[in-house]
Amino acid sequence: MLKRLSTLAAALLISTALHAEPVSGGRANVVIQPEPPSLMVGLIQNGPTQMVAGNIYEGLLRYDKDLEPEPQLAKSWEISEDGLTYTFHLHENVKWHDGEPFTSADVVFSADEFLRETHPRLRTSLEHVESITAPDDHTVVFKLKQPFGPFIGIFEVGTMPMIPKHIYEGTEYENNPANNTPIGTGPFKFEEWERGSHILLTKNEEYYEEGLPYLDEIYWHVIPDAASRAVAYEAGVVDILPGGSVENFDVQRIADMENTCITDEGWEYFGPHSWMWLNNREGPTADKRFRQAVMYAMDRNFAKDALWNGLGKVATGPVSSSTRFYSDDVKQYEYDPEQAKALLEEMGYDGETVRLLPLPYGETWQRWAEAVKQNLEEVGINAEIVATDVAGWNQKLAEWDYDMAFTYLYQYGDPALGVARNYISTNIAKGSQWNNVEGYENPKVDELFEKAAVAVTQEERQELYNEIQQILVEDVPVAWLLELGFPTIYRCNVKDLVTTAIGVNDGFKNAYVEE
């Protein structure tokens, strides 16, 4: 069921009427914002990459809007009674886009070799895996060291994409020429990418699911200017505006247009959670009192109401309220400039300038950085905004070249999958902007996350995650902002676009255009 967005109640024009049988043919014209740095989702896991590449690559499973697993490359699976053995049975007629057969050897290579090296979030989950074996070409067995309840939730395309062994084995993954012409098993094949203009995907005529996909093409329009993206929809140039495509202040006006539908479904798996990375290693941000002062200094309700049109919720800590084991029994950081000033005075802050990196995803994020800069200056913190493009932002975060930096990350339904990775000390490593970028180290938190991941009962896990949230909210390793709301806007004659918990990211397999 669609959740009603409080400030957009009149704009949710979702049709619940039954429609005719799916129609084959046609093109989906979609905005992608910003332009992805790469489409090789095994190497890059930012939002735009996942959105496009999730229709080229595939995982073993998909997930419905209740986060229940569904078949994808695996047609069926079993979990042993002791929770230690997961056996997947693969479809037998799957081919890579270059015509080579997809087999269990590709699964073992992807999970046990390629992604262990390249995918920080998945690497954390794979620490629970003792072995990955392929008893035959169409069976894969994951053997765990101990029960790990969230394990069945790690097999979607953005978390565990299948990578072609015959192309990548024995190569330097980051420099493989195939990164520029991605080859997956998905319903759409990479056709062309004209940088700054468009990305074209075409129908996989040999797709293993009979009758799918319906569309002939997906044409991703790269339109850097937010106002121009809105105009492109109004003019009929594009038909689909994924979440975040247009500035929030334009959502209401566009949603009121004829033949326009809007939904906030398709984000259930992600639970997008925004914060500012705070460099815990050096400078003023290394002092917990400074980090607490930042929390008190920010007017986050203003950001929600004025910049996000009331979409989303103010975050209370590291776990989103839509994620399992959330607790609000934590220290509260209301907007309190005087408390911020007192903490800065206590620590002896001398006015040292801190560098603030906006997220280069559009005007809303730029305005947000400007609002936070003003909040900080009002309590005596000197902040300098350092603007970057997407590639520059990726590089600075990956190399820890920042003091404060906006971001948002996905939670994947369970703290063991999408939260722990940002706070455990074993996940501190240069080269990624999605791991413990802030450099927070707390042995107690490490221990609690490890225990919570493998605790047998839900009650035990809740108790452990309650304690984790209390410690982290006291230590403020990052400055939490909002649980984000990202509505997708589309022509009402585009059907079955959002059918899973990751929405547009894998939705084009089922989408079609009704005449």
JSON list of N, CA and C in Angstrom, two decimals, residues 120 273-282 284-286 290-291 294-295 298 318 354-361 365 372 376 393-411 418-424 427-429 432-440 472 476-481:
[
{"chain": "A", "resi": 120, "resn": "PRO", "atom": "N", "xyz": [32.58, -2.96, -0.32]},
{"chain": "A", "resi": 120, "resn": "PRO", "atom": "CA", "xyz": [32.76, -2.89, 1.14]},
{"chain": "A", "resi": 120, "resn": "PRO", "atom": "C", "xyz": [31.53, -3.34, 1.92]},
{"chain": "A", "resi": 273, "resn": "HIS", "atom": "N", "xyz": [19.04, 7.30, 4.14]},
{"chain": "A", "resi": 273, "resn": "HIS", "atom": "CA", "xyz": [19.33, 7.98, 5.40]},
{"chain": "A", "resi": 273, "resn": "HIS", "atom": "C", "xyz": [20.44, 8.99, 5.13]},
{"chain": "A", "resi": 274, "resn": "SER", "atom": "N", "xyz": [20.19, 10.25, 5.41]},
{"chain": "A", "resi": 274, "resn": "SER", "atom": "CA", "xyz": [21.20, 11.28, 5.10]},
{"chain": "A", "resi": 274, "resn": "SER", "atom": "C", "xyz": [21.92, 11.73, 6.36]},
{"chain": "A", "resi": 275, "resn": "TRP", "atom": "N", "xyz": [23.19, 12.08, 6.17]},
{"chain": "A", "resi": 275, "resn": "TRP", "atom": "CA", "xyz": [23.98, 12.65, 7.25]},
{"chain": "A", "resi": 275, "resn": "TRP", "atom": "C", "xyz": [25.17, 13.40, 6.67]},
{"chain": "A", "resi": 276, "resn": "MET", "atom": "N", "xyz": [25.95, 14.01, 7.55]},
{"chain": "A", "resi": 276, "resn": "MET", "atom": "CA", "xyz": [27.23, 14.58, 7.16]},
{"chain": "A", "resi": 276, "resn": "MET", "atom": "C", "xyz": [28.33, 13.72, 7.75]},
{"chain": "A", "resi": 277, "resn": "TRP", "atom": "N", "xyz": [29.23, 13.24, 6.87]},
{"chain": "A", "resi": 277, "resn": "TRP", "atom": "CA", "xyz": [30.44, 12.62, 7.38]},
{"chain": "A", "resi": 277, "resn": "TRP", "atom": "C", "xyz": [31.20, 13.66, 8.20]},
{"chain": "A", "resi": 278, "resn": "LEU", "atom": "N", "xyz": [31.72, 13.27, 9.36]},
{"chain": "A", "resi": 278, "resn": "LEU", "atom": "CA", "xyz": [32.57, 14.13, 10.19]},
{"chain": "A", "resi": 278, "resn": "LEU", "atom": "C", "xyz": [33.90, 13.41, 10.37]},
{"chain": "A", "resi": 279, "resn": "ASN", "atom": "N", "xyz": [34.96, 14.01, 9.93]},
{"chain": "A", "resi": 279, "resn": "ASN", "atom": "CA", "xyz": [36.27, 13.36, 9.98]},
{"chain": "A", "resi": 279, "resn": "ASN", "atom": "C", "xyz": [36.70, 13.20, 11.44]},
{"chain": "A", "resi": 280, "resn": "ASN", "atom": "N", "xyz": [36.67, 11.97, 11.93]},
{"chain": "A", "resi": 280, "resn": "ASN", "atom": "CA", "xyz": [37.01, 11.69, 13.33]},
{"chain": "A", "resi": 280, "resn": "ASN", "atom": "C", "xyz": [38.50, 11.62, 13.59]},
{"chain": "A", "resi": 281, "resn": "ARG", "atom": "N", "xyz": [39.32, 11.77, 12.53]},
{"chain": "A", "resi": 281, "resn": "ARG", "atom": "CA", "xyz": [40.76, 11.52, 12.66]},
{"chain": "A", "resi": 281, "resn": "ARG", "atom": "C", "xyz": [41.54, 12.76, 13.09]},
{"chain": "A", "resi": 282, "resn": "GLU", "atom": "N", "xyz": [41.13, 13.94, 12.64]},
{"chain": "A", "resi": 282, "resn": "GLU", "atom": "CA", "xyz": [41.95, 15.14, 12.86]},
{"chain": "A", "resi": 282, "resn": "GLU", "atom": "C", "xyz": [41.09, 16.39, 12.81]},
{"chain": "A", "resi": 284, "resn": "PRO", "atom": "N", "xyz": [39.10, 19.90, 14.34]},
{"chain": "A", "resi": 284, "resn": "PRO", "atom": "CA", "xyz": [38.04, 20.05, 15.35]},
{"chain": "A", "resi": 284, "resn": "PRO", "atom": "C", "xyz": [37.05, 18.90, 15.35]},
{"chain": "A", "resi": 285, "resn": "THR", "atom": "N", "xyz": [36.78, 18.31, 14.18]},
{"chain": "A", "resi": 285, "resn": "THR", "atom": "CA", "xyz": [35.78, 17.24, 14.10]},
{"chain": "A", "resi": 285, "resn": "THR", "atom": "C", "xyz": [36.22, 15.96, 14.80]},
{"chain": "A", "resi": 286, "resn": "ALA", "atom": "N", "xyz": [37.49, 15.88, 15.20]},
{"chain": "A", "resi": 286, "resn": "ALA", "atom": "CA", "xyz": [37.96, 14.72, 15.95]},
{"chain": "A", "resi": 286, "resn": "ALA", "atom": "C", "xyz": [37.50, 14.75, 17.40]},
{"chain": "A", "resi": 290, "resn": "PHE", "atom": "N", "xyz": [32.77, 18.80, 19.66]},
{"chain": "A", "resi": 290, "resn": "PHE", "atom": "CA", "xyz": [32.53, 19.55, 18.43]},
{"chain": "A", "resi": 290, "resn": "PHE", "atom": "C", "xyz": [31.42, 18.88, 17.61]},
{"chain": "A", "resi": 291, "resn": "ARG", "atom": "N", "xyz": [31.48, 17.57, 17.52]},
{"chain": "A", "resi": 291, "resn": "ARG", "atom": "CA", "xyz": [30.47, 16.83, 16.75]},
{"chain": "A", "resi": 291, "resn": "ARG", "atom": "C", "xyz": [29.09, 16.98, 17.38]},
{"chain": "A", "resi": 294, "resn": "VAL", "atom": "N", "xyz": [27.76, 20.39, 16.51]},
{"chain": "A", "resi": 294, "resn": "VAL", "atom": "CA", "xyz": [27.20, 20.43, 15.15]},
{"chain": "A", "resi": 294, "resn": "VAL", "atom": "C", "xyz": [25.75, 19.95, 15.16]},
{"chain": "A", "resi": 295, "resn": "MET", "atom": "N", "xyz": [25.46, 18.89, 15.91]},
{"chain": "A", "resi": 295, "resn": "MET", "atom": "CA", "xyz": [24.10, 18.39, 15.97]},
{"chain": "A", "resi": 295, "resn": "MET", "atom": "C", "xyz": [23.14, 19.42, 16.58]},
{"chain": "A", "resi": 298, "resn": "MET", "atom": "N", "xyz": [22.38, 22.57, 14.08]},
{"chain": "A", "resi": 298, "resn": "MET", "atom": "CA", "xyz": [21.60, 22.44, 12.84]},
{"chain": "A", "resi": 298, "resn": "MET", "atom": "C", "xyz": [20.09, 22.49, 13.10]},
{"chain": "A", "resi": 318, "resn": "PRO", "atom": "N", "xyz": [21.55, 6.51, 13.98]},
{"chain": "A", "resi": 318, "resn": "PRO", "atom": "CA", "xyz": [22.08, 5.76, 12.85]},
{"chain": "A", "resi": 318, "resn": "PRO", "atom": "C", "xyz": [21.09, 4.85, 12.14]},
{"chain": "A", "resi": 354, "resn": "VAL", "atom": "N", "xyz": [36.58, 24.70, 8.95]},
{"chain": "A", "resi": 354, "resn": "VAL", "atom": "CA", "xyz": [36.31, 23.33, 8.53]},
{"chain": "A", "resi": 354, "resn": "VAL", "atom": "C", "xyz": [35.75, 23.36, 7.11]},
{"chain": "A", "resi": 355, "resn": "ARG", "atom": "N", "xyz": [36.17, 22.39, 6.31]},
{"chain": "A", "resi": 355, "resn": "ARG", "atom": "CA", "xyz": [35.74, 22.29, 4.91]},
{"chain": "A", "resi": 355, "resn": "ARG", "atom": "C", "xyz": [34.45, 21.47, 4.83]},
{"chain": "A", "resi": 356, "resn": "LEU", "atom": "N", "xyz": [33.46, 22.05, 4.19]},
{"chain": "A", "resi": 356, "resn": "LEU", "atom": "CA", "xyz": [32.14, 21.43, 4.07]},
{"chain": "A", "resi": 356, "resn": "LEU", "atom": "C", "xyz": [31.86, 21.10, 2.61]},
{"chain": "A", "resi": 357, "resn": "LEU", "atom": "N", "xyz": [31.69, 19.81, 2.32]},
{"chain": "A", "resi": 357, "resn": "LEU", "atom": "CA", "xyz": [31.42, 19.36, 0.95]},
{"chain": "A", "resi": 357, "resn": "LEU", "atom": "C", "xyz": [29.93, 19.10, 0.77]},
{"chain": "A", "resi": 358, "resn": "PRO", "atom": "N", "xyz": [29.25, 19.86, -0.11]},
{"chain": "A", "resi": 358, "resn": "PRO", "atom": "CA", "xyz": [27.87, 19.50, -0.44]},
{"chain": "A", "resi": 358, "resn": "PRO", "atom": "C", "xyz": [27.86, 18.21, -1.26]},
{"chain": "A", "resi": 359, "resn": "LEU", "atom": "N", "xyz": [26.73, 17.56, -1.30]},
{"chain": "A", "resi": 359, "resn": "LEU", "atom": "CA", "xyz": [26.55, 16.43, -2.21]},
{"chain": "A", "resi": 359, "resn": "LEU", "atom": "C", "xyz": [26.17, 17.01, -3.58]},
{"chain": "A", "resi": 360, "resn": "PRO", "atom": "N", "xyz": [26.93, 16.74, -4.63]},
{"chain": "A", "resi": 360, "resn": "PRO", "atom": "CA", "xyz": [26.72, 17.41, -5.92]},
{"chain": "A", "resi": 360, "resn": "PRO", "atom": "C", "xyz": [25.56, 16.79, -6.71]},
{"chain": "A", "resi": 361, "resn": "TYR", "atom": "N", "xyz": [24.39, 16.70, -6.07]},
{"chain": "A", "resi": 361, "resn": "TYR", "atom": "CA", "xyz": [23.22, 16.06, -6.69]},
{"chain": "A", "resi": 361, "resn": "TYR", "atom": "C", "xyz": [22.11, 17.06, -7.00]},
{"chain": "A", "resi": 365, "resn": "TRP", "atom": "N", "xyz": [20.51, 20.10, -2.56]},
{"chain": "A", "resi": 365, "resn": "TRP", "atom": "CA", "xyz": [21.67, 19.76, -1.72]},
{"chain": "A", "resi": 365, "resn": "TRP", "atom": "C", "xyz": [22.58, 20.96, -1.55]},
{"chain": "A", "resi": 372, "resn": "VAL", "atom": "N", "xyz": [23.21, 24.81, 6.39]},
{"chain": "A", "resi": 372, "resn": "VAL", "atom": "CA", "xyz": [24.03, 24.27, 7.47]},
{"chain": "A", "resi": 372, "resn": "VAL", "atom": "C", "xyz": [25.22, 25.19, 7.75]},
{"chain": "A", "resi": 376, "resn": "LEU", "atom": "N", "xyz": [26.06, 26.79, 11.33]},
{"chain": "A", "resi": 376, "resn": "LEU", "atom": "CA", "xyz": [27.35, 26.64, 11.99]},
{"chain": "A", "resi": 376, "resn": "LEU", "atom": "C", "xyz": [27.97, 28.00, 12.34]},
{"chain": "A", "resi": 393, "resn": "TRP", "atom": "N", "xyz": [33.76, 14.60, -5.70]},
{"chain": "A", "resi": 393, "resn": "TRP", "atom": "CA", "xyz": [33.20, 14.24, -4.40]},
{"chain": "A", "resi": 393, "resn": "TRP", "atom": "C", "xyz": [33.57, 12.80, -4.05]},
{"chain": "A", "resi": 394, "resn": "ASN", "atom": "N", "xyz": [33.41, 11.89, -5.01]},
{"chain": "A", "resi": 394, "resn": "ASN", "atom": "CA", "xyz": [33.79, 10.50, -4.79]},
{"chain": "A", "resi": 394, "resn": "ASN", "atom": "C", "xyz": [35.25, 10.39, -4.35]},
{"chain": "A", "resi": 395, "resn": "GLN", "atom": "N", "xyz": [36.12, 11.11, -5.05]},
{"chain": "A", "resi": 395, "resn": "GLN", "atom": "CA", "xyz": [37.55, 11.01, -4.78]},
{"chain": "A", "resi": 395, "resn": "GLN", "atom": "C", "xyz": [37.89, 11.56, -3.40]},
{"chain": "A", "resi": 396, "resn": "LYS", "atom": "N", "xyz": [37.35, 12.73, -3.07]},
{"chain": "A", "resi": 396, "resn": "LYS", "atom": "CA", "xyz": [37.68, 13.35, -1.79]},
{"chain": "A", "resi": 396, "resn": "LYS", "atom": "C", "xyz": [37.21, 12.47, -0.62]},
{"chain": "A", "resi": 397, "resn": "LEU", "atom": "N", "xyz": [36.02, 11.91, -0.74]},
{"chain": "A", "resi": 397, "resn": "LEU", "atom": "CA", "xyz": [35.53, 11.05, 0.34]},
{"chain": "A", "resi": 397, "resn": "LEU", "atom": "C", "xyz": [36.36, 9.78, 0.44]},
{"chain": "A", "resi": 398, "resn": "ALA", "atom": "N", "xyz": [36.65, 9.18, -0.72]},
{"chain": "A", "resi": 398, "resn": "ALA", "atom": "CA", "xyz": [37.39, 7.92, -0.72]},
{"chain": "A", "resi": 398, "resn": "ALA", "atom": "C", "xyz": [38.80, 8.09, -0.16]},
{"chain": "A", "resi": 399, "resn": "GLU", "atom": "N", "xyz": [39.37, 9.29, -0.30]},
{"chain": "A", "resi": 399, "resn": "GLU", "atom": "CA", "xyz": [40.72, 9.56, 0.19]},
{"chain": "A", "resi": 399, "resn": "GLU", "atom": "C", "xyz": [40.72, 10.29, 1.53]},
{"chain": "A", "resi": 400, "resn": "TRP", "atom": "N", "xyz": [39.54, 10.49, 2.13]},
{"chain": "A", "resi": 400, "resn": "TRP", "atom": "CA", "xyz": [39.39, 11.14, 3.43]},
{"chain": "A", "resi": 400, "resn": "TRP", "atom": "C", "xyz": [39.85, 12.60, 3.41]},
{"chain": "A", "resi": 401, "resn": "ASP", "atom": "N", "xyz": [39.71, 13.25, 2.27]},
{"chain": "A", "resi": 401, "resn": "ASP", "atom": "CA", "xyz": [40.16, 14.63, 2.10]},
{"chain": "A", "resi": 401, "resn": "ASP", "atom": "C", "xyz": [38.98, 15.58, 2.33]},
{"chain": "A", "resi": 402, "resn": "TYR", "atom": "N", "xyz": [38.53, 15.68, 3.59]},
{"chain": "A", "resi": 402, "resn": "TYR", "atom": "CA", "xyz": [37.37, 16.50, 3.92]},
{"chain": "A", "resi": 402, "resn": "TYR", "atom": "C", "xyz": [37.33, 16.70, 5.43]},
{"chain": "A", "resi": 403, "resn": "ASP", "atom": "N", "xyz": [36.50, 17.61, 5.88]},
{"chain": "A", "resi": 403, "resn": "ASP", "atom": "CA", "xyz": [36.20, 17.74, 7.31]},
{"chain": "A", "resi": 403, "resn": "ASP", "atom": "C", "xyz": [34.75, 17.34, 7.58]},
{"chain": "A", "resi": 404, "resn": "MET", "atom": "N", "xyz": [33.84, 17.91, 6.76]},
{"chain": "A", "resi": 404, "resn": "MET", "atom": "CA", "xyz": [32.41, 17.58, 6.85]},
{"chain": "A", "resi": 404, "resn": "MET", "atom": "C", "xyz": [31.91, 17.41, 5.43]},
{"chain": "A", "resi": 405, "resn": "ALA", "atom": "N", "xyz": [31.05, 16.41, 5.20]},
{"chain": "A", "resi": 405, "resn": "ALA", "atom": "CA", "xyz": [30.60, 16.16, 3.84]},
{"chain": "A", "resi": 405, "resn": "ALA", "atom": "C", "xyz": [29.21, 15.52, 3.85]},
{"chain": "A", "resi": 406, "resn": "PHE", "atom": "N", "xyz": [28.31, 16.08, 3.07]},
{"chain": "A", "resi": 406, "resn": "PHE", "atom": "CA", "xyz": [26.96, 15.54, 2.95]},
{"chain": "A", "resi": 406, "resn": "PHE", "atom": "C", "xyz": [26.97, 14.21, 2.20]},
{"chain": "A", "resi": 407, "resn": "THR", "atom": "N", "xyz": [26.07, 13.33, 2.60]},
{"chain": "A", "resi": 407, "resn": "THR", "atom": "CA", "xyz": [25.88, 12.07, 1.91]},
{"chain": "A", "resi": 407, "resn": "THR", "atom": "C", "xyz": [24.51, 11.52, 2.27]},
{"chain": "A", "resi": 408, "resn": "TYR", "atom": "N", "xyz": [24.09, 10.49, 1.57]},
{"chain": "A", "resi": 408, "resn": "TYR", "atom": "CA", "xyz": [23.02, 9.63, 2.06]},
{"chain": "A", "resi": 408, "resn": "TYR", "atom": "C", "xyz": [23.33, 8.21, 1.64]},
{"chain": "A", "resi": 409, "resn": "LEU", "atom": "N", "xyz": [23.01, 7.28, 2.53]},
{"chain": "A", "resi": 409, "resn": "LEU", "atom": "CA", "xyz": [23.28, 5.87, 2.27]},
{"chain": "A", "resi": 409, "resn": "LEU", "atom": "C", "xyz": [22.03, 5.05, 2.53]},
{"chain": "A", "resi": 410, "resn": "TYR", "atom": "N", "xyz": [22.04, 3.85, 1.98]},
{"chain": "A", "resi": 410, "resn": "TYR", "atom": "CA", "xyz": [20.91, 2.94, 2.11]},
{"chain": "A", "resi": 410, "resn": "TYR", "atom": "C", "xyz": [21.11, 1.99, 3.29]},
{"chain": "A", "resi": 411, "resn": "GLN", "atom": "N", "xyz": [19.99, 1.54, 3.87]},
{"chain": "A", "resi": 411, "resn": "GLN", "atom": "CA", "xyz": [20.04, 0.71, 5.07]},
{"chain": "A", "resi": 411, "resn": "GLN", "atom": "C", "xyz": [19.72, -0.76, 4.82]},
{"chain": "A", "resi": 418, "resn": "GLY", "atom": "N", "xyz": [23.05, -2.68, 6.35]},
{"chain": "A", "resi": 418, "resn": "GLY", "atom": "CA", "xyz": [23.29, -1.34, 5.83]},
{"chain": "A", "resi": 418, "resn": "GLY", "atom": "C", "xyz": [23.71, -0.30, 6.84]},
{"chain": "A", "resi": 419, "resn": "VAL", "atom": "N", "xyz": [23.81, -0.66, 8.12]},
{"chain": "A", "resi": 419, "resn": "VAL", "atom": "CA", "xyz": [24.18, 0.32, 9.16]},
{"chain": "A", "resi": 419, "resn": "VAL", "atom": "C", "xyz": [25.56, 0.03, 9.72]},
{"chain": "A", "resi": 420, "resn": "ALA", "atom": "N", "xyz": [25.81, -1.21, 10.10]},
{"chain": "A", "resi": 420, "resn": "ALA", "atom": "CA", "xyz": [27.07, -1.56, 10.76]},
{"chain": "A", "resi": 420, "resn": "ALA", "atom": "C", "xyz": [28.28, -1.14, 9.94]},
{"chain": "A", "resi": 421, "resn": "ARG", "atom": "N", "xyz": [28.18, -1.26, 8.62]},
{"chain": "A", "resi": 421, "resn": "ARG", "atom": "CA", "xyz": [29.33, -0.97, 7.74]},
{"chain": "A", "resi": 421, "resn": "ARG", "atom": "C", "xyz": [29.89, 0.43, 7.93]},
{"chain": "A", "resi": 422, "resn": "ASN", "atom": "N", "xyz": [29.07, 1.37, 8.39]},
{"chain": "A", "resi": 422, "resn": "ASN", "atom": "CA", "xyz": [29.51, 2.76, 8.52]},
{"chain": "A", "resi": 422, "resn": "ASN", "atom": "C", "xyz": [30.15, 3.08, 9.86]},
{"chain": "A", "resi": 423, "resn": "TYR", "atom": "N", "xyz": [30.15, 2.12, 10.79]},
{"chain": "A", "resi": 423, "resn": "TYR", "atom": "CA", "xyz": [30.63, 2.41, 12.15]},
{"chain": "A", "resi": 423, "resn": "TYR", "atom": "C", "xyz": [31.63, 1.40, 12.70]},
{"chain": "A", "resi": 424, "resn": "ILE", "atom": "N", "xyz": [31.73, 0.20, 12.11]},
{"chain": "A", "resi": 424, "resn": "ILE", "atom": "CA", "xyz": [32.67, -0.77, 12.66]},
{"chain": "A", "resi": 424, "resn": "ILE", "atom": "C", "xyz": [34.09, -0.48, 12.17]},
{"chain": "A", "resi": 427, "resn": "ASN", "atom": "N", "xyz": [35.87, -1.90, 8.99]},
{"chain": "A", "resi": 427, "resn": "ASN", "atom": "CA", "xyz": [35.45, -1.43, 7.67]},
{"chain": "A", "resi": 427, "resn": "ASN", "atom": "C", "xyz": [36.00, -0.04, 7.37]},
{"chain": "A", "resi": 428, "resn": "ILE", "atom": "N", "xyz": [37.13, 0.29, 7.98]},
{"chain": "A", "resi": 428, "resn": "ILE", "atom": "CA", "xyz": [37.84, 1.53, 7.66]},
{"chain": "A", "resi": 428, "resn": "ILE", "atom": "C", "xyz": [38.88, 1.22, 6.60]},
{"chain": "A", "resi": 429, "resn": "ALA", "atom": "N", "xyz": [38.70, 1.78, 5.42]},
{"chain": "A", "resi": 429, "resn": "ALA", "atom": "CA", "xyz": [39.65, 1.52, 4.32]},
{"chain": "A", "resi": 429, "resn": "ALA", "atom": "C", "xyz": [39.52, 2.62, 3.29]},
{"chain": "A", "resi": 432, "resn": "SER", "atom": "N", "xyz": [36.87, 3.90, -0.72]},
{"chain": "A", "resi": 432, "resn": "SER", "atom": "CA", "xyz": [35.42, 3.79, -0.80]},
{"chain": "A", "resi": 432, "resn": "SER", "atom": "C", "xyz": [34.79, 4.96, -0.06]},
{"chain": "A", "resi": 433, "resn": "GLN", "atom": "N", "xyz": [33.68, 5.43, -0.60]},
{"chain": "A", "resi": 433, "resn": "GLN", "atom": "CA", "xyz": [32.92, 6.48, 0.07]},
{"chain": "A", "resi": 433, "resn": "GLN", "atom": "C", "xyz": [31.67, 5.93, 0.75]},
{"chain": "A", "resi": 434, "resn": "TRP", "atom": "N", "xyz": [31.61, 4.57, 0.89]},
{"chain": "A", "resi": 434, "resn": "TRP", "atom": "CA", "xyz": [30.40, 3.95, 1.44]},
{"chain": "A", "resi": 434, "resn": "TRP", "atom": "C", "xyz": [30.69, 3.11, 2.69]},
{"chain": "A", "resi": 435, "resn": "ASN", "atom": "N", "xyz": [31.92, 3.14, 3.19]},
{"chain": "A", "resi": 435, "resn": "ASN", "atom": "CA", "xyz": [32.22, 2.34, 4.38]},
{"chain": "A", "resi": 435, "resn": "ASN", "atom": "C", "xyz": [32.33, 3.25, 5.60]},
{"chain": "A", "resi": 436, "resn": "ASN", "atom": "N", "xyz": [33.21, 2.96, 6.54]},
{"chain": "A", "resi": 436, "resn": "ASN", "atom": "CA", "xyz": [33.41, 3.80, 7.72]},
{"chain": "A", "resi": 436, "resn": "ASN", "atom": "C", "xyz": [34.32, 4.96, 7.32]},
{"chain": "A", "resi": 437, "resn": "VAL", "atom": "N", "xyz": [33.78, 5.87, 6.54]},
{"chain": "A", "resi": 437, "resn": "VAL", "atom": "CA", "xyz": [34.55, 6.98, 5.97]},
{"chain": "A", "resi": 437, "resn": "VAL", "atom": "C", "xyz": [35.03, 7.93, 7.06]},
{"chain": "A", "resi": 438, "resn": "GLU", "atom": "N", "xyz": [34.25, 8.05, 8.14]},
{"chain": "A", "resi": 438, "resn": "GLU", "atom": "CA", "xyz": [34.60, 9.01, 9.19]},
{"chain": "A", "resi": 438, "resn": "GLU", "atom": "C", "xyz": [35.77, 8.55, 10.04]},
{"chain": "A", "resi": 439, "resn": "GLY", "atom": "N", "xyz": [36.10, 7.23, 10.02]},
{"chain": "A", "resi": 439, "resn": "GLY", "atom": "CA", "xyz": [37.20, 6.72, 10.82]},
{"chain": "A", "resi": 439, "resn": "GLY", "atom": "C", "xyz": [36.88, 6.53, 12.28]},
{"chain": "A", "resi": 440, "resn": "TYR", "atom": "N", "xyz": [35.62, 6.25, 12.58]},
{"chain": "A", "resi": 440, "resn": "TYR", "atom": "CA", "xyz": [35.18, 6.04, 13.97]},
{"chain": "A", "resi": 440, "resn": "TYR", "atom": "C", "xyz": [35.66, 4.67, 14.46]},
{"chain": "A", "resi": 472, "resn": "LEU", "atom": "N", "xyz": [26.24, 5.30, 19.90]},
{"chain": "A", "resi": 472, "resn": "LEU", "atom": "CA", "xyz": [26.56, 6.09, 18.71]},
{"chain": "A", "resi": 472, "resn": "LEU", "atom": "C", "xyz": [25.97, 7.48, 18.78]},
{"chain": "A", "resi": 476, "resn": "VAL", "atom": "N", "xyz": [28.34, 10.60, 18.33]},
{"chain": "A", "resi": 476, "resn": "VAL", "atom": "CA", "xyz": [28.13, 11.39, 17.10]},
{"chain": "A", "resi": 476, "resn": "VAL", "atom": "C", "xyz": [29.29, 11.20, 16.11]},
{"chain": "A", "resi": 477, "resn": "PRO", "atom": "N", "xyz": [29.54, 9.99, 15.65]},
{"chain": "A", "resi": 477, "resn": "PRO", "atom": "CA", "xyz": [30.59, 9.83, 14.64]},
{"chain": "A", "resi": 477, "resn": "PRO", "atom": "C", "xyz": [30.27, 10.52, 13.33]},
{"chain": "A", "resi": 478, "resn": "VAL", "atom": "N", "xyz": [28.97, 10.67, 13.02]},
{"chain": "A", "resi": 478, "resn": "VAL", "atom": "CA", "xyz": [28.51, 11.45, 11.88]},
{"chain": "A", "resi": 478, "resn": "VAL", "atom": "C", "xyz": [27.35, 12.31, 12.36]},
{"chain": "A", "resi": 479, "resn": "ALA", "atom": "N", "xyz": [27.00, 13.32, 11.58]},
{"chain": "A", "resi": 479, "resn": "ALA", "atom": "CA", "xyz": [25.90, 14.22, 11.96]},
{"chain": "A", "resi": 479, "resn": "ALA", "atom": "C", "xyz": [24.65, 13.83, 11.18]},
{"chain": "A", "resi": 480, "resn": "TRP", "atom": "N", "xyz": [23.73, 13.13, 11.84]},
{"chain": "A", "resi": 480, "resn": "TRP", "atom": "CA", "xyz": [22.55, 12.61, 11.16]},
{"chain": "A", "resi": 480, "resn": "TRP", "atom": "C", "xyz": [21.60, 13.75, 10.79]},
{"chain": "A", "resi": 481, "resn": "LEU", "atom": "N", "xyz": [20.98, 13.63, 9.62]},
{"chain": "A", "resi": 481, "resn": "LEU", "atom": "CA", "xyz": [20.13, 14.69, 9.09]},
{"chain": "A", "resi": 481, "resn": "LEU", "atom": "C", "xyz": [18.68, 14.22, 8.98]}
]
